[in-house]
Every structure is written in C-alpha cells, then in structure tokens.
Amino acid sequence: MTRIPTVTGDIDVEQLGTTLMHEHVFVRTPELQEAFPGFMGFDEEVAITGAREKLTALKASGIDTIVDMTAPGLGRNIDLIARAQEGTGLQIIVVTGYYTYTDLPFPMKYNGPGKLFNNDPSDSFLVDLFVRDIEEGIEGTDIRAGVVKCCTDEPGLTEDIERLIRAVGRTHLRTDVPIMTHSHAGSKRGLDQQRILREEGVDLSRVLIGHSNETGDVEYLTELLDAGSYLGFDRCGLKIAFPLEDQTEALTELCRRGYAGQIVLSHDRHCTSDWFAEEGVVAALPEWNYQYIQGSLLPALRENGVTDDQIEQMMVTNPRRFFAARKDAPAPPPARATETPA
Ligand SMILES: [Zn+2]
C-alpha cells in the first residue's frame, strides 16, 4: 500500500479519508514579517491558536485530511504548520515547488534571459531543491512534501514560469510525487500546463489542474479531463472570478457527463494571512469558509441530481486514487552517518 507523507508522519493511502485537496493554513510574506514584525496584524502565537480552532472544527465536521498548498513563495513555514496541526486530529499533506503569482517573476535574478550565471539549461538545481523537500525533509525537519506545485495565471507562460513548470515535471519524474497546479481557468491556462508537462514526459493522469471551478466553459474543462488529468474544483465558496451558482451548474454538468471520477473539491481558504484583513474578507466573501462545501455546495449538488456516490468519489475516492498512483514514498533517510576518520 502506498505510504503518504503528512506533517505528523507517513500514513497509508487508505487512511486519507475525506480530503480537501487545496487549502492553506497560513499565507504570509516572510520578507515583510522580518522587516516589519507583525505586519498586517500577523502574530504567530495568535495565528497558531486561531488555526488550531479552525482545523479542529474542520476535523469535527468530518474532514480527515487537507492538502496545504502553501508552497515557497506563499510564505511556507513548516514549524508554524506543524504547531498549528498539534491536537487537531487533522492529517495535513504539505507541498514543494514554487508559487509565482500574476506579475511576479521567478526570483532567480541572474537567471533571466540569457541565463547569465546559470549554464545548466535543464535547471537541475531547481529540481534538486524540490527533490530534497520530497525525499529528505523541509527546512531541516523530517517532514516531507507529498505534492509538487506550479502556477500559471492570466499572464501565461513567461520564460520563468515555463522553466518552473518543466522543473516541476522533472521533479515528478524523479520522485513520482503527483503534480498539482494553480491555474487561471478564464484564460484556459490549464492547457498550457498540460502541454508543457506532456512535453516533459509526464503522464497527465498524475496532474491535478487547480482552480478549474472559476469558469463555465465546460468544453475547456472536458478537454483537460479527456487528456487524463484531475480537476480541482478547489475554490469553492470563492466568487471573485465567477458566480457561485454558475460554478455549481458547471460541476453538475460535468457530473452529468460522467466526470465525477476525476474531480476533487476544496476551498483554497486560509486560516490566517498577512495578505488580507480577515474582517474584510468575511464581509466581502461571506460564503468563503471551511463550511461551504458541506453546508452549501453538497446540498445544492444533491438537489441538482448529483448522487451520493459521485460526492463520495470527489471527496474520498479520487484523492485516494490520485495519491495511490505513487510508487511507495521513499523511507525517511537514515540518521546521517558520522564521518569516519580517515
Ligand atoms: Zn491556493
């Protein structure tokens, strides 16, 4: 049975249970926190206490596992996540890769056009960084990443972003961890991601194209599905890009067409962030919370004729099958041998 790494150790894939495939415990800006401690009111101790409450409630609501998609670039800090998990009973899978948002280039300042100081066109140094998170552990801990992530937003394939997607593809080929993405559905960015990963030799059934609920273009979505990938309807409750009722309709239509076996659900919600003021988020986006899927979406889907079996697929079976495709996760490395004197 495939073993899956979580914050609290490896589990059997059968233990994943009901899984939300794209959430965030914390989203932070380390450079600003370092320069201006407490920036946007982010207090680590308060944030940890608040996150524990929310994660405990999530577990009590019937969720067994979340994937925390906070890659480097979003302020990943493994000690904060591990502390927030303590006592919650929730299983948390963490990721590696790199998060590039709409207008942010990959911050390798001397590797732009011409690759001034990088003579390795395969970017193996990037792959090595991601593989270390997967095989040895993150930030000096023995907590390993179970997913590798890349992002393409509306600006599309800048040179940096294409390099990053290729490095993520090579990381998958070396480690067999699945790939999950951030995409911009309105501009069909998932197709670029599939094309590049396919060029790298990746089996597209090992790829989950994220944020695919922010469009009503069912033909685009079925094109991604027919190529074999999973789709993340992973911004449930978030209506900034596309109305919630229309998201529910698109999902219903995909279930009607027989695609429930390739779709997973999540909210893309954070417990605490220094990007937004929480009160403002709650006021503007009242549906965007950890209760939305179970409290609002699933009842609406059932009303539309989506069956309990299809819901079980999206919440339990598909996450399990997506992770189970991995060959066994490597055993943790043995304690480093002390150097034998010559
Ligand atoms: Zn996210």
PDB file of C-alpha atoms in Angstrom, residues 4 6 11 15-25 54-70 90-95 147 180 208 211 231-237 251 263-271 287-298 301 311-320 322-323:
ATOM      1  CA  ILE A   4       1.792   9.172   2.015  1.00  0.00           C
ATOM      2  CA  THR A   6       1.965  14.061   6.291  1.00  0.00           C
ATOM      3  CA  ILE A  11       0.124   7.208   6.607  1.00  0.00           C
ATOM      4  CA  GLN A  15      -6.207   6.466   5.831  1.00  0.00           C
ATOM      5  CA  LEU A  16      -6.681   9.690   3.846  1.00  0.00           C
ATOM      6  CA  GLY A  17     -10.454   9.609   4.323  1.00  0.00           C
ATOM      7  CA  THR A  18     -12.493  12.652   3.370  1.00  0.00           C
ATOM      8  CA  THR A  19      -9.990  15.051   1.860  1.00  0.00           C
ATOM      9  CA  LEU A  20      -9.931  18.719   0.901  1.00  0.00           C
ATOM     10  CA  MET A  21      -7.266  18.910  -1.777  1.00  0.00           C
ATOM     11  CA  HIS A  22      -6.311  22.596  -1.749  1.00  0.00           C
ATOM     12  CA  GLU A  23      -6.312  24.662   1.426  1.00  0.00           C
ATOM     13  CA  HIS A  24      -3.837  26.888   3.264  1.00  0.00           C
ATOM     14  CA  VAL A  25      -3.104  27.023   6.970  1.00  0.00           C
ATOM     15  CA  LYS A  54     -10.444  26.231  12.729  1.00  0.00           C
ATOM     16  CA  LEU A  55      -8.673  22.960  11.913  1.00  0.00           C
ATOM     17  CA  THR A  56     -10.222  21.228  14.920  1.00  0.00           C
ATOM     18  CA  ALA A  57     -13.664  22.356  13.774  1.00  0.00           C
ATOM     19  CA  LEU A  58     -12.875  21.140  10.279  1.00  0.00           C
ATOM     20  CA  LYS A  59     -11.961  17.697  11.606  1.00  0.00           C
ATOM     21  CA  ALA A  60     -15.129  17.646  13.728  1.00  0.00           C
ATOM     22  CA  SER A  61     -17.146  18.440  10.593  1.00  0.00           C
ATOM     23  CA  GLY A  62     -15.969  15.186   9.023  1.00  0.00           C
ATOM     24  CA  ILE A  63     -12.830  16.184   7.128  1.00  0.00           C
ATOM     25  CA  ASP A  64      -9.897  13.832   7.756  1.00  0.00           C
ATOM     26  CA  THR A  65      -7.144  15.325   5.583  1.00  0.00           C
ATOM     27  CA  ILE A  66      -6.218  18.585   3.895  1.00  0.00           C
ATOM     28  CA  VAL A  67      -3.504  19.340   1.401  1.00  0.00           C
ATOM     29  CA  ASP A  68      -1.851  22.599   2.465  1.00  0.00           C
ATOM     30  CA  MET A  69      -0.887  24.039  -0.918  1.00  0.00           C
ATOM     31  CA  THR A  70       1.330  26.738   0.613  1.00  0.00           C
ATOM     32  CA  LEU A  90      -6.420  16.538  11.092  1.00  0.00           C
ATOM     33  CA  GLN A  91      -3.940  14.986   8.663  1.00  0.00           C
ATOM     34  CA  ILE A  92      -2.052  17.612   6.634  1.00  0.00           C
ATOM     35  CA  ILE A  93      -0.098  16.940   3.446  1.00  0.00           C
ATOM     36  CA  VAL A  94       2.382  19.674   2.509  1.00  0.00           C
ATOM     37  CA  VAL A  95       3.884  20.679  -0.821  1.00  0.00           C
ATOM     38  CA  VAL A 147       2.967  17.099  -3.826  1.00  0.00           C
ATOM     39  CA  MET A 180      -0.922  19.976  -8.511  1.00  0.00           C
ATOM     40  CA  LEU A 208      -4.342  17.951 -10.983  1.00  0.00           C
ATOM     41  CA  HIS A 211      -8.811  26.383  -9.685  1.00  0.00           C
ATOM     42  CA  LEU A 231      -9.600  18.900 -11.971  1.00  0.00           C
ATOM     43  CA  GLY A 232      -9.598  20.873  -8.742  1.00  0.00           C
ATOM     44  CA  PHE A 233     -12.939  22.500  -8.031  1.00  0.00           C
ATOM     45  CA  ASP A 234     -10.862  23.882  -5.237  1.00  0.00           C
ATOM     46  CA  ARG A 235     -12.035  27.449  -4.804  1.00  0.00           C
ATOM     47  CA  CYS A 236     -15.499  26.520  -3.626  1.00  0.00           C
ATOM     48  CA  GLY A 237     -17.251  29.434  -1.932  1.00  0.00           C
ATOM     49  CA  LEU A 251     -19.871  20.991 -11.706  1.00  0.00           C
ATOM     50  CA  ILE A 263     -12.851  15.933  -9.844  1.00  0.00           C
ATOM     51  CA  VAL A 264     -11.857  16.939  -6.313  1.00  0.00           C
ATOM     52  CA  LEU A 265     -13.230  19.671  -4.052  1.00  0.00           C
ATOM     53  CA  SER A 266     -11.711  22.264  -1.757  1.00  0.00           C
ATOM     54  CA  HIS A 267     -11.980  25.932  -0.701  1.00  0.00           C
ATOM     55  CA  ASP A 268      -8.474  27.414  -1.154  1.00  0.00           C
ATOM     56  CA  ARG A 269      -9.171  29.132   2.178  1.00  0.00           C
ATOM     57  CA  HIS A 270      -6.512  30.117   4.695  1.00  0.00           C
ATOM     58  CA  CYS A 271      -6.762  30.221   8.467  1.00  0.00           C
ATOM     59  CA  GLU A 287     -19.503  32.093   1.666  1.00  0.00           C
ATOM     60  CA  TRP A 288     -15.732  31.562   1.524  1.00  0.00           C
ATOM     61  CA  ASN A 289     -15.144  29.432   4.602  1.00  0.00           C
ATOM     62  CA  TYR A 290     -14.442  25.828   5.567  1.00  0.00           C
ATOM     63  CA  GLN A 291     -18.156  25.078   5.956  1.00  0.00           C
ATOM     64  CA  TYR A 292     -19.160  25.992   2.404  1.00  0.00           C
ATOM     65  CA  ILE A 293     -18.700  22.628   0.687  1.00  0.00           C
ATOM     66  CA  GLN A 294     -20.501  20.510   3.243  1.00  0.00           C
ATOM     67  CA  GLY A 295     -23.010  23.156   4.281  1.00  0.00           C
ATOM     68  CA  SER A 296     -23.972  24.672   0.924  1.00  0.00           C
ATOM     69  CA  LEU A 297     -22.370  23.072  -2.117  1.00  0.00           C
ATOM     70  CA  LEU A 298     -23.154  19.417  -1.479  1.00  0.00           C
ATOM     71  CA  LEU A 301     -25.438  19.367  -5.915  1.00  0.00           C
ATOM     72  CA  ILE A 311     -19.974  13.057  -3.989  1.00  0.00           C
ATOM     73  CA  GLU A 312     -18.083  10.224  -2.304  1.00  0.00           C
ATOM     74  CA  GLN A 313     -15.856   9.992  -5.377  1.00  0.00           C
ATOM     75  CA  MET A 314     -14.996  13.707  -5.278  1.00  0.00           C
ATOM     76  CA  MET A 315     -14.423  13.846  -1.514  1.00  0.00           C
ATOM     77  CA  VAL A 316     -12.841  10.439  -0.785  1.00  0.00           C
ATOM     78  CA  THR A 317     -12.160   8.093  -3.688  1.00  0.00           C
ATOM     79  CA  ASN A 318     -10.489  10.497  -6.109  1.00  0.00           C
ATOM     80  CA  PRO A 319      -8.000  11.959  -3.621  1.00  0.00           C
ATOM     81  CA  ARG A 320      -7.105   8.410  -2.581  1.00  0.00           C
ATOM     82  CA  PHE A 322      -4.660  10.349  -7.084  1.00  0.00           C
ATOM     83  CA  PHE A 323      -2.176   9.723  -4.255  1.00  0.00           C
TER      84      PHE A 323
END
